[in-house]
mmCIF file of C-alpha atoms and ligand atoms in Angstrom:
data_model
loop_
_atom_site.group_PDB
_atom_site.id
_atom_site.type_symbol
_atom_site.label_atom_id
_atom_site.label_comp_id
_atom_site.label_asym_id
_atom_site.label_seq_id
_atom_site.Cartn_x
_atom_site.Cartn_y
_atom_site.Cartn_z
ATOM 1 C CA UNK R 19 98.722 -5.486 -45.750
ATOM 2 C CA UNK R 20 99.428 -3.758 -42.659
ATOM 3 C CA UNK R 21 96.861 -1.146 -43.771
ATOM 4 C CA UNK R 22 94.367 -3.632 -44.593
ATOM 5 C CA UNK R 23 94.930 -5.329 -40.976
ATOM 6 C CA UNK R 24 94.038 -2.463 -39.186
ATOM 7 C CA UNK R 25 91.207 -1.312 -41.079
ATOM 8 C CA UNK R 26 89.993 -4.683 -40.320
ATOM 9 C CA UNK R 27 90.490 -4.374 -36.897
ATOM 10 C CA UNK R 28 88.682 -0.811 -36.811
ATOM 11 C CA UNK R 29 85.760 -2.550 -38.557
ATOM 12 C CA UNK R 30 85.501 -4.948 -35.896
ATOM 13 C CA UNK R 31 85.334 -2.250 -33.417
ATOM 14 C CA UNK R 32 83.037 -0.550 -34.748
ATOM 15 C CA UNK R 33 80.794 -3.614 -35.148
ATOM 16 C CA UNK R 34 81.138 -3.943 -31.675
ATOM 17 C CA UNK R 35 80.562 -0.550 -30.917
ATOM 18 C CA UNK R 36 77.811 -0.049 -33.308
ATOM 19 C CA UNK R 37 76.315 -3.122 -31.352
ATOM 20 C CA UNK R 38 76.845 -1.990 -27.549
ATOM 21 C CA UNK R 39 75.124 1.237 -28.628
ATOM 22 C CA UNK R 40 71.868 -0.029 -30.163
ATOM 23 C CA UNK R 41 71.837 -2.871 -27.240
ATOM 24 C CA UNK R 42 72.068 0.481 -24.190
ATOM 25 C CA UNK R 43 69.515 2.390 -26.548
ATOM 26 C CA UNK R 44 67.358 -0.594 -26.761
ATOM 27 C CA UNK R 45 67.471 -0.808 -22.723
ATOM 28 C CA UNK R 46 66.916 2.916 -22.249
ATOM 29 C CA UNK R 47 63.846 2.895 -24.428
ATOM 30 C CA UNK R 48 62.753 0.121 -22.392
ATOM 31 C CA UNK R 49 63.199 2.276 -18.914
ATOM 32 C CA UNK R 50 61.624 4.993 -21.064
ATOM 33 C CA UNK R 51 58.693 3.218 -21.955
ATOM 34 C CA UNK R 52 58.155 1.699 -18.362
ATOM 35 C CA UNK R 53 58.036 5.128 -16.708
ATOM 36 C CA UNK R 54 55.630 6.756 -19.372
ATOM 37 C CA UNK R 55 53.374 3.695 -18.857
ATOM 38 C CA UNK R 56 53.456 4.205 -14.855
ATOM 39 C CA UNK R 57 53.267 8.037 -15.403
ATOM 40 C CA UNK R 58 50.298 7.370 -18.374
ATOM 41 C CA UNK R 59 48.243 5.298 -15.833
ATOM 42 C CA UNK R 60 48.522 8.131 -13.232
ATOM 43 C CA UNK R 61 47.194 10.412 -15.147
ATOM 44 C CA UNK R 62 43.903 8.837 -16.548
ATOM 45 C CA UNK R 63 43.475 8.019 -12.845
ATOM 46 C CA UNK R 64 43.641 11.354 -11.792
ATOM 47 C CA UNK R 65 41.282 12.859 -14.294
ATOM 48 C CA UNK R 66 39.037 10.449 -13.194
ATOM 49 C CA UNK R 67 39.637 10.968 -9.226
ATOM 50 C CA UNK R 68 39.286 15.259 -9.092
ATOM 51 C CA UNK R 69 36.141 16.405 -8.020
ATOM 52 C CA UNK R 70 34.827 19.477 -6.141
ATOM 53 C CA UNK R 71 35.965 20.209 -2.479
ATOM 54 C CA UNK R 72 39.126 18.079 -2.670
ATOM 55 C CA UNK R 73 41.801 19.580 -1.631
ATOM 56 C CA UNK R 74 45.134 19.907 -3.890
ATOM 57 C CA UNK R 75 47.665 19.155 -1.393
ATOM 58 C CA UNK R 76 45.794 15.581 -1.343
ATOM 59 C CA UNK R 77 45.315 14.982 -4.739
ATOM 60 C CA UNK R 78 48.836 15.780 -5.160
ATOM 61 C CA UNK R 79 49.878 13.399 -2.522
ATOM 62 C CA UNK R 80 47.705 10.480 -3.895
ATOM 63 C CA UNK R 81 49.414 11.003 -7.495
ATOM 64 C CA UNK R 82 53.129 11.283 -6.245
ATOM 65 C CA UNK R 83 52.415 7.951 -4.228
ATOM 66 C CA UNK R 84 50.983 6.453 -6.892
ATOM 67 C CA UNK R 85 54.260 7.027 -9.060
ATOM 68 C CA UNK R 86 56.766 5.884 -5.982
ATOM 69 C CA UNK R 87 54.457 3.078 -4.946
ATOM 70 C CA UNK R 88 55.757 1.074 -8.516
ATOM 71 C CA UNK R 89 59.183 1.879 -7.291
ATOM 72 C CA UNK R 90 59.845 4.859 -9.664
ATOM 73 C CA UNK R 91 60.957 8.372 -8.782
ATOM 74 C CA UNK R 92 59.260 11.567 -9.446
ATOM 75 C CA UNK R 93 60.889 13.220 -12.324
ATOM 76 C CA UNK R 94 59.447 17.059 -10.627
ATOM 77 C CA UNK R 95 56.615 17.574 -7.811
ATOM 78 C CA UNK R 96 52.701 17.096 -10.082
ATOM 79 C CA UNK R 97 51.833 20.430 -10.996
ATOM 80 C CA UNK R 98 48.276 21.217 -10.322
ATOM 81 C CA UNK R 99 47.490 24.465 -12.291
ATOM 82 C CA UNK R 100 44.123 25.827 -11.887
ATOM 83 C CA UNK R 101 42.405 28.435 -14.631
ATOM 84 C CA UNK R 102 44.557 31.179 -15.316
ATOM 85 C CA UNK R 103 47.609 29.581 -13.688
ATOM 86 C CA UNK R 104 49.447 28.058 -16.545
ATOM 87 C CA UNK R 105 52.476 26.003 -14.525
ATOM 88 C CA UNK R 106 54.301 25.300 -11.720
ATOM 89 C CA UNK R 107 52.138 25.281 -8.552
ATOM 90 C CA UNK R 108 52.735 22.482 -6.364
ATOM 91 C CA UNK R 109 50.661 22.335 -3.079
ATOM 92 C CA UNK R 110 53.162 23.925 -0.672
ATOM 93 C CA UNK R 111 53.118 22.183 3.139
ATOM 94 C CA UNK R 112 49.908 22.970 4.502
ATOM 95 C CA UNK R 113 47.908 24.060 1.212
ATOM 96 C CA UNK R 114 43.988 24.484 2.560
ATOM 97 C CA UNK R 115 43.383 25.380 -1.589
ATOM 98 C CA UNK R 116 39.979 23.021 -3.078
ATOM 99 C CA UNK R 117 38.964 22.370 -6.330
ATOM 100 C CA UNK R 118 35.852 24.138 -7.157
ATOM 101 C CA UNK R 119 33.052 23.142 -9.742
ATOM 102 C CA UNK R 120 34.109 24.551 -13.246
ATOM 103 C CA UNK R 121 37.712 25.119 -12.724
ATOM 104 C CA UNK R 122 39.851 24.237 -15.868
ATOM 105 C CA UNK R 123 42.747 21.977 -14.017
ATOM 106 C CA UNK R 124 46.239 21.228 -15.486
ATOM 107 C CA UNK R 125 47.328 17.636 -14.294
ATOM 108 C CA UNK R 126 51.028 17.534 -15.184
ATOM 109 C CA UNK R 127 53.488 14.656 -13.394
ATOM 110 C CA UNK R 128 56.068 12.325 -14.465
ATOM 111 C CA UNK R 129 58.375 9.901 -13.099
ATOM 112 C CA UNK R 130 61.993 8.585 -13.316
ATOM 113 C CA UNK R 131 63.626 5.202 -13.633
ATOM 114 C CA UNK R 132 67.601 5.168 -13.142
ATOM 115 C CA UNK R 133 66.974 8.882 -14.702
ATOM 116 C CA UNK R 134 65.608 8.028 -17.249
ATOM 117 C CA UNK R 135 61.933 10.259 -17.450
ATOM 118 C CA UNK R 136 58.768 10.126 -18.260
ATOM 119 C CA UNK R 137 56.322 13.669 -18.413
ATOM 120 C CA UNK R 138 52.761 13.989 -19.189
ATOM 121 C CA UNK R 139 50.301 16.492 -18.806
ATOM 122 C CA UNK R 140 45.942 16.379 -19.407
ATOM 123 C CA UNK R 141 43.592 19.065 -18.475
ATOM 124 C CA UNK R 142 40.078 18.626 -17.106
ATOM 125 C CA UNK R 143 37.632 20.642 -15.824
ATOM 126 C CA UNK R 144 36.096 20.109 -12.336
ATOM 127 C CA UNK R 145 32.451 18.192 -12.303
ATOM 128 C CA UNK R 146 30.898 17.521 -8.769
ATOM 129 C CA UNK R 147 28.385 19.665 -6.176
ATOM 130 C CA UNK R 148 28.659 23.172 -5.388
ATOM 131 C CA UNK R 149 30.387 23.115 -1.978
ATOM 132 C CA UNK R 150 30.879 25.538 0.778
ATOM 133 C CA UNK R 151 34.150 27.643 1.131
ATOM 134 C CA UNK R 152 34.470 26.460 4.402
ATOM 135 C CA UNK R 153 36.248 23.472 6.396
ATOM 136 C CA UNK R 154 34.317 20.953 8.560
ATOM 137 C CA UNK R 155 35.740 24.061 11.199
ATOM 138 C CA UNK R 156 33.938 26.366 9.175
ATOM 139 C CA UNK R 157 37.580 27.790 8.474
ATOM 140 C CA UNK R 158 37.350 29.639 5.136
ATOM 141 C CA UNK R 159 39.160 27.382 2.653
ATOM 142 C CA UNK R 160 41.028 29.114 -0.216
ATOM 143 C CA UNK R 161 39.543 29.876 -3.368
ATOM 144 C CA UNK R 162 40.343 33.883 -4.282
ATOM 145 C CA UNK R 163 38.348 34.969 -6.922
ATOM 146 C CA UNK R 164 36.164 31.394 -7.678
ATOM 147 C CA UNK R 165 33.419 32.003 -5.557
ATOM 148 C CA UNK R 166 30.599 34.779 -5.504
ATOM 149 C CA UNK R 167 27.991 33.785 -2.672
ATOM 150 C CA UNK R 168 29.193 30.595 -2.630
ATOM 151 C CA UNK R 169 28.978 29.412 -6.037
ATOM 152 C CA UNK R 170 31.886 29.175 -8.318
ATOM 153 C CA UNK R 171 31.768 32.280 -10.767
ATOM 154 C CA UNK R 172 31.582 29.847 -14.039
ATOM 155 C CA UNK R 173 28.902 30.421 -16.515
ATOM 156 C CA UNK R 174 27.382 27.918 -18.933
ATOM 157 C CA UNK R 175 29.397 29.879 -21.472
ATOM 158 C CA UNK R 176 32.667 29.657 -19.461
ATOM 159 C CA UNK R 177 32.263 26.141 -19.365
ATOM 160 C CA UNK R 178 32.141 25.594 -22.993
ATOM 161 C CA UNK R 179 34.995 27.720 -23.734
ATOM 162 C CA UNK R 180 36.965 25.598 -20.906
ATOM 163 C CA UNK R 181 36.009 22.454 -22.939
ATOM 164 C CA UNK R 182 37.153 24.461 -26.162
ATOM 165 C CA UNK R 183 40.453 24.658 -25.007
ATOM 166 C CA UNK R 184 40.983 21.604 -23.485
ATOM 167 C CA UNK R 185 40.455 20.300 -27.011
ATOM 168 C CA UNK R 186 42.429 23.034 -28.960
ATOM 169 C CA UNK R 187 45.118 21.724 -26.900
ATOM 170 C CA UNK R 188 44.736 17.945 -27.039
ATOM 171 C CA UNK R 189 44.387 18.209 -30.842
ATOM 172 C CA UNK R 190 47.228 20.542 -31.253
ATOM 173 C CA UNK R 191 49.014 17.509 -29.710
ATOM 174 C CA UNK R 192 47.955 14.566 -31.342
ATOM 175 C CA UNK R 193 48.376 17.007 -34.926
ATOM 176 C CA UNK R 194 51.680 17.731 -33.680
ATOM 177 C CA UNK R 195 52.845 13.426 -32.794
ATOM 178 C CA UNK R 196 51.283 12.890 -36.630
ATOM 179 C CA UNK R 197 54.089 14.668 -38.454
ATOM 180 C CA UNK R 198 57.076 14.077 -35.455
ATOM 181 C CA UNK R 199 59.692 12.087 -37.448
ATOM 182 C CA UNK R 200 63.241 12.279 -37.491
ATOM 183 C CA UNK R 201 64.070 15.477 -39.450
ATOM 184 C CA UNK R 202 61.050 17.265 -38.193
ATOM 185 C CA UNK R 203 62.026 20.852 -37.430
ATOM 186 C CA UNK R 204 60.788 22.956 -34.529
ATOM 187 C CA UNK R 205 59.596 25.531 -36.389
ATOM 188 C CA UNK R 206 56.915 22.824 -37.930
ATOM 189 C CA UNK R 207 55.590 21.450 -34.884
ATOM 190 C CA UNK R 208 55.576 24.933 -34.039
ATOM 191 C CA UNK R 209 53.471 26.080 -36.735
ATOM 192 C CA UNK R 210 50.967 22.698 -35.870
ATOM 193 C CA UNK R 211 50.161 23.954 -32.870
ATOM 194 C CA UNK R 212 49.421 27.617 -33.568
ATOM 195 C CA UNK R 213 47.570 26.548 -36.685
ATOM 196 C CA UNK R 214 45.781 24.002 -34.794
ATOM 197 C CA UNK R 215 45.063 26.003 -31.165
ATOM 198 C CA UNK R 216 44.092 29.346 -34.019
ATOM 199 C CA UNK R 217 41.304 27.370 -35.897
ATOM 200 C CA UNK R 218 39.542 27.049 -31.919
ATOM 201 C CA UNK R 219 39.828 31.025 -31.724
ATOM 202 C CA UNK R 220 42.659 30.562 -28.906
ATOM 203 C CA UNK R 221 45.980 31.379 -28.726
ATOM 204 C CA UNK R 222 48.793 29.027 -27.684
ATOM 205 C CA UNK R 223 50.775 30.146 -25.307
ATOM 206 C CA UNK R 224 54.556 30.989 -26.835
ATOM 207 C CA UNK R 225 57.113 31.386 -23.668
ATOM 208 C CA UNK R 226 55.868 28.018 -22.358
ATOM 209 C CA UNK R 227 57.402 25.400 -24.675
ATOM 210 C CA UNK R 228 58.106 21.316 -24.435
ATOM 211 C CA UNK R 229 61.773 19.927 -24.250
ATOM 212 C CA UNK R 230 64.406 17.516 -25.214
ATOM 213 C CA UNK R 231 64.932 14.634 -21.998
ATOM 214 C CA UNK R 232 68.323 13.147 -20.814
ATOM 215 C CA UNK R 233 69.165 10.633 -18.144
ATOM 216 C CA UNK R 234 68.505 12.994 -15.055
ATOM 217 C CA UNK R 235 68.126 15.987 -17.344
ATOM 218 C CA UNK R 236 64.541 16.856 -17.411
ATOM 219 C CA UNK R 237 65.425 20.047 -19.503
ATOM 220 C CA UNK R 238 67.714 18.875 -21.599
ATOM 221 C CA UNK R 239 68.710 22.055 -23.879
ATOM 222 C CA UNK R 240 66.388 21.942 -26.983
ATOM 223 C CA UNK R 241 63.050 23.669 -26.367
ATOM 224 C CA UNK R 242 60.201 22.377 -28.490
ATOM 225 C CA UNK R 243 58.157 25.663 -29.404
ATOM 226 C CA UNK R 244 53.957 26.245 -29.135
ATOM 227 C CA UNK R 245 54.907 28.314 -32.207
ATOM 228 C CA UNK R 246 56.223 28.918 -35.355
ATOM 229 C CA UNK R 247 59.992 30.422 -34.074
ATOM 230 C CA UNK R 248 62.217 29.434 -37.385
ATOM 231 C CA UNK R 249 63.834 27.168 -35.792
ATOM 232 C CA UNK R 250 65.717 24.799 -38.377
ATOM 233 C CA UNK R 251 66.999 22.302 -35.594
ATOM 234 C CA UNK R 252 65.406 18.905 -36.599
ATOM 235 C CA UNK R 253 64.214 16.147 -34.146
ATOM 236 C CA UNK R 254 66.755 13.120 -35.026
ATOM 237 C CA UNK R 255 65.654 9.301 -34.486
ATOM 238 C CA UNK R 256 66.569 8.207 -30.946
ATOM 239 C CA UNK R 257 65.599 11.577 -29.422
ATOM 240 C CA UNK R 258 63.643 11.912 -26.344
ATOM 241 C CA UNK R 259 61.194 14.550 -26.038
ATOM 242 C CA UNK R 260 58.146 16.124 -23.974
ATOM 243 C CA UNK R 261 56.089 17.957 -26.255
ATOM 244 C CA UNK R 262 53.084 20.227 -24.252
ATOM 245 C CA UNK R 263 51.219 22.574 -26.203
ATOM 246 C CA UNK R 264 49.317 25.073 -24.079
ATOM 247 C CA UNK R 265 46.096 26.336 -25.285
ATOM 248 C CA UNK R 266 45.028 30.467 -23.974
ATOM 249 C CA UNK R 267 41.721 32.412 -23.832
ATOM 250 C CA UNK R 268 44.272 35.586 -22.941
ATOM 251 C CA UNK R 269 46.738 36.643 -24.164
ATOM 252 C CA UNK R 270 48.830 33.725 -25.044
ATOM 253 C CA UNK R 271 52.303 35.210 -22.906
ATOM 254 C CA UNK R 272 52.527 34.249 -19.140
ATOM 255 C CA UNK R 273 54.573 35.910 -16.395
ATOM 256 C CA UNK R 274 55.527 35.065 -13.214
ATOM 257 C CA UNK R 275 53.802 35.172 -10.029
ATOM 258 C CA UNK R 276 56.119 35.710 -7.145
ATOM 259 C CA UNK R 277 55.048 32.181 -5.321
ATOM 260 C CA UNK R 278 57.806 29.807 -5.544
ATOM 261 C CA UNK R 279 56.789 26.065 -4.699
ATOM 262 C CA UNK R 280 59.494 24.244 -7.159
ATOM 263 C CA UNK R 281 63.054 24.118 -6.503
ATOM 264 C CA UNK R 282 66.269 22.926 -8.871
ATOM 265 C CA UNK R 283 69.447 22.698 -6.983
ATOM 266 C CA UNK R 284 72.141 24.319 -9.404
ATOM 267 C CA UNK R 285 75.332 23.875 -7.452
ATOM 268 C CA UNK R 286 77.542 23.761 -4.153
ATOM 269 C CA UNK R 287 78.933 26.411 -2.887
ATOM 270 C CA UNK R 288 80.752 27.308 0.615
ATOM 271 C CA UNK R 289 77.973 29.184 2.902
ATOM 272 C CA UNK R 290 78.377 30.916 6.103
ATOM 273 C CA UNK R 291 74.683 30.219 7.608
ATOM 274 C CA UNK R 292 75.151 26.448 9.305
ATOM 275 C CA UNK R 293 71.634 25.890 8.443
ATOM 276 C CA UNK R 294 71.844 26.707 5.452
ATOM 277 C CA UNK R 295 74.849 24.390 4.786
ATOM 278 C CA UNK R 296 72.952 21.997 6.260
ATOM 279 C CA UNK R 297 70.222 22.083 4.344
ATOM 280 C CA UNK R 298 71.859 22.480 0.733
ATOM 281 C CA UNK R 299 73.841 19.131 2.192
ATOM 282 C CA UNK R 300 70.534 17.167 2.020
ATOM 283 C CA UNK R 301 69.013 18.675 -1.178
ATOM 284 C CA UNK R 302 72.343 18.007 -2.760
ATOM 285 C CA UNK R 303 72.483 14.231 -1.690
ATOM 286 C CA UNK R 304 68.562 13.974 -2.221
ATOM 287 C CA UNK R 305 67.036 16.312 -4.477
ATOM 288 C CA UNK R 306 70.291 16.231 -7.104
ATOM 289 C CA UNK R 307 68.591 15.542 -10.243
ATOM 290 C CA UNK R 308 65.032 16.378 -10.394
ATOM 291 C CA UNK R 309 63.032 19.842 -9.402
ATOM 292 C CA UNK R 310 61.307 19.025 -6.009
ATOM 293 C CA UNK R 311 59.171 20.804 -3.441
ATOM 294 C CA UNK R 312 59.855 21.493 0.213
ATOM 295 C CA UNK R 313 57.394 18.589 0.909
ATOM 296 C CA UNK R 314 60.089 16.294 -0.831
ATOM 297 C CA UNK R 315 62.594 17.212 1.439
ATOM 298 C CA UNK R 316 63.630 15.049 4.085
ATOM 299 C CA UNK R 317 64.360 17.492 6.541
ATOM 300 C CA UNK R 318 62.771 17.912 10.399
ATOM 301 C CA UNK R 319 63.405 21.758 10.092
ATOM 302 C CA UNK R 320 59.728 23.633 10.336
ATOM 303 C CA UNK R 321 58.058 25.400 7.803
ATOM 304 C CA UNK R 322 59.758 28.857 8.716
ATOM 305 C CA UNK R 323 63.357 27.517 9.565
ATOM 306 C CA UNK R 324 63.430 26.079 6.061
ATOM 307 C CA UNK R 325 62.177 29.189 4.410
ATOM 308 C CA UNK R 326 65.036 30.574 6.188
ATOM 309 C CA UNK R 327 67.660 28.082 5.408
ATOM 310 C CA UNK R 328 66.604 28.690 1.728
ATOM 311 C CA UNK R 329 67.037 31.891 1.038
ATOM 312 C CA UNK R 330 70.403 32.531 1.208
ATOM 313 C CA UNK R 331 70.669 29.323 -1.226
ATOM 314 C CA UNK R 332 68.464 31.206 -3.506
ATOM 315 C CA UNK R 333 70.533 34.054 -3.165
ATOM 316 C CA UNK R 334 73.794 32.235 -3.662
ATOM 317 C CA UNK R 335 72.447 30.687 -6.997
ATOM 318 C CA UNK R 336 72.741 27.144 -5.581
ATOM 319 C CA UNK R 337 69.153 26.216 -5.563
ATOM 320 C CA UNK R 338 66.473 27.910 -8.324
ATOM 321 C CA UNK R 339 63.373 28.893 -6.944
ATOM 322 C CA UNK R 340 60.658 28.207 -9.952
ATOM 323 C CA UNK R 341 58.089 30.730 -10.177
ATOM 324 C CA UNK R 342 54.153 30.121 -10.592
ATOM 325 C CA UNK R 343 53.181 31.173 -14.239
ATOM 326 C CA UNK R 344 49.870 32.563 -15.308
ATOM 327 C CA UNK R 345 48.413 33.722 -18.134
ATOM 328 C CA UNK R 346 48.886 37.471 -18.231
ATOM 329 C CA UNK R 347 45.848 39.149 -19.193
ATOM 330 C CA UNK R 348 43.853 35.901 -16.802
ATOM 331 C CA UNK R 349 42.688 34.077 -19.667
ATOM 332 C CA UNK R 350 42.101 30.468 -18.836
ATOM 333 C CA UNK R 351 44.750 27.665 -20.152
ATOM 334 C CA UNK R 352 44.812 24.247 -21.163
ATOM 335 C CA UNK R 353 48.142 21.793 -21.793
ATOM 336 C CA UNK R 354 48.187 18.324 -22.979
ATOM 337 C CA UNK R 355 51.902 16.681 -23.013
ATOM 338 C CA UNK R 356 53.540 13.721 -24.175
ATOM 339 C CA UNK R 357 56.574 12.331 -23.965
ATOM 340 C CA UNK R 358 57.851 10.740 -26.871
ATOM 341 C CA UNK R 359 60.690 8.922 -28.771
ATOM 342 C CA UNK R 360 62.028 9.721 -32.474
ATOM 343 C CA UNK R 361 61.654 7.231 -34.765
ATOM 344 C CA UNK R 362 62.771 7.076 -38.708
ATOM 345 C CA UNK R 363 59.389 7.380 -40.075
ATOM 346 C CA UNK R 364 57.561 8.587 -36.982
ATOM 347 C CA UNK R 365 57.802 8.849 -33.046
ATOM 348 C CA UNK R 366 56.769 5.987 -30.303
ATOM 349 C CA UNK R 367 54.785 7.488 -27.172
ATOM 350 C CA UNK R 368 56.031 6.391 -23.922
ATOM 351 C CA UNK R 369 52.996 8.221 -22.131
ATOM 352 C CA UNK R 370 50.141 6.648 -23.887
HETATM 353 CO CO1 LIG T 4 57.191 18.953 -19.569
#
């Protein structure tokens, strides 16, 4: 009897528990699904809003505003990538770098909503008129490497293959969200997107790979790889994931560049230099969570007294400097992302 009572009693809480859970997973898909919609609209604005002669720094700003404006967060700074840069350049304070006709751009932003993330990434290439390399000054604006005479340095040929990859990408994607189920393992959506980005003649691009999201935990431990690694790990239902294959005309590995634009902030620890202690203050109270650039924080230092505040942060391991990636024999790249959510028999796209 007094057995039976308490089993009885367990089964009630776990009724109720069982309950509570599905009704705060219910509500975080919902934030889920709002921020991939804001972050999904972005994007298909953007692709159609880059044209030749803009400059990143403002097409950056536009998209960032347009993710705040609807109340959400940014979940990291946009990363505009442009041909052979794979990831992470952000427009640093002052950035005088354009578009040019032909260049093979990597849109890639998100957003947060109490933490909860949203990441999506398309690829275009640049359409418009030839411009000058010069400012209304007739300042040389910077393009190093795009233009020969003033013309970009993009063939009819270089075109198509830009357009080739963009797809090789794209489809590696959408081949990859057709067999995403709970069990999947990574070693199968692996093996998608090299089979898929292969049949183009491309490589993807294996040291870059998607990853598992948390509430404020953008990288949340399981990496989802461009190709076949042997992972057995499976993808359960209720999983969150960004999944970004990246398409290559090189050689498929990238390395870093030493630019750093992106910043994590890793820890507190006690520092000597006041500004310094200052500054890690404010990125610590404002920049917790999510990667940001120096154009996120609220600070009234200039540009060289915060380069200076940061480095002994950097050194101290409390903030991590993200490098710029490119692809290292040049080749031009293309990345399509998603975010999605695990399902039984399939996956839900938040970033449609
Ligand atoms: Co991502």
């Amino acid at each position: 009897m007094i057995i039976k009572l308490k089993l009885y009693k367990l089964d009630k809480y776990i009724i109720v528990f069982l309950v509570i859970t599905k009704f705060s997973r219910d509500n975080m898909d919902e934030e889920y699904e709002k921020v991939g919609a804001i972050a999904a609209k972005v994007r298909k604005q953007a692709a159609k809003k880059i044209t030749a002669g803009m400059k990143v720094v403002d097409f950056i700003d536009w998209i960032e505003s347009e993710v705040t404006k609807t109340g959400a967060g940014l979940s990291f700074p946009c990363n505009i990538s442009i041909n052979e840069i794979a990831a992470h350049y952000t427009s640093p304070v002052n950035d005088d770098t354009v578009f040019c006709n032909g260049d093979i751009v990597k849109i890639d932003l998100g957003g947060e909503i109490n933490g909860f993330i949203s990441d999506t990434a398309v690829t275009v290439v640049v359409e418009g008129d030839n411009i000058e390399p010069v400012d209304e000054d007739g300042k040389p604006l910077k393009m190093p490497g795009r233009f020969d005479d003033g013309n970009p340095v993009v063939t009819e040929d270089d075109l198509e293959e830009r357009y080739n990859l963009i797809e090789a990408s794209s489809n590696a994607l959408e081949n990859v969200l057709s067999i995403v189920k709970d069990g999947v393992t990574l070693n199968e959506i692996g093996k998608t997107v090299q089979d898929t980005i292969q049949s183009y003649g491309f490589t993807p691009i294996i040291n870059l790979a998607g990853h598992s999201l948390e509430q404020n935990n953008l990288h949340a431990g399981v990496s989802i790889p461009n190709y076949p690694d042997g992972s057995t790990h499976e993808l359960k239902e209720g999983d969150h994931v960004a999944i970004e294959p990246f398409a290559s005309s090189g050689s498929g590995i990238t390395s870093e560049v030493q630019q750093h634009y992106i910043f994590s902030f890793m820890n507190n620890k006690p520092l000597r230099n006041p500004q310094a202690k200052i500054l890690l203050k404010n990125i610590s109270k404002n920049n917790r969570y999510f990667p940001f650039a120096q154009r996120h924080v609220k600070t009234s230092m200039d540009d060289s007294k915060f380069a200076r505040a940061m480095r002994p942060l950097i050194m101290a391991g409390c903030i991590y400097p993200h490098a710029v990636l490119k692809d290292n024999a040049n080749g031009m790249v293309a990345q399509t992302e998603h975010t999605v959510i695990v399902e039984k028999d399939g996956c839900k796209v938040t970033t449609l």
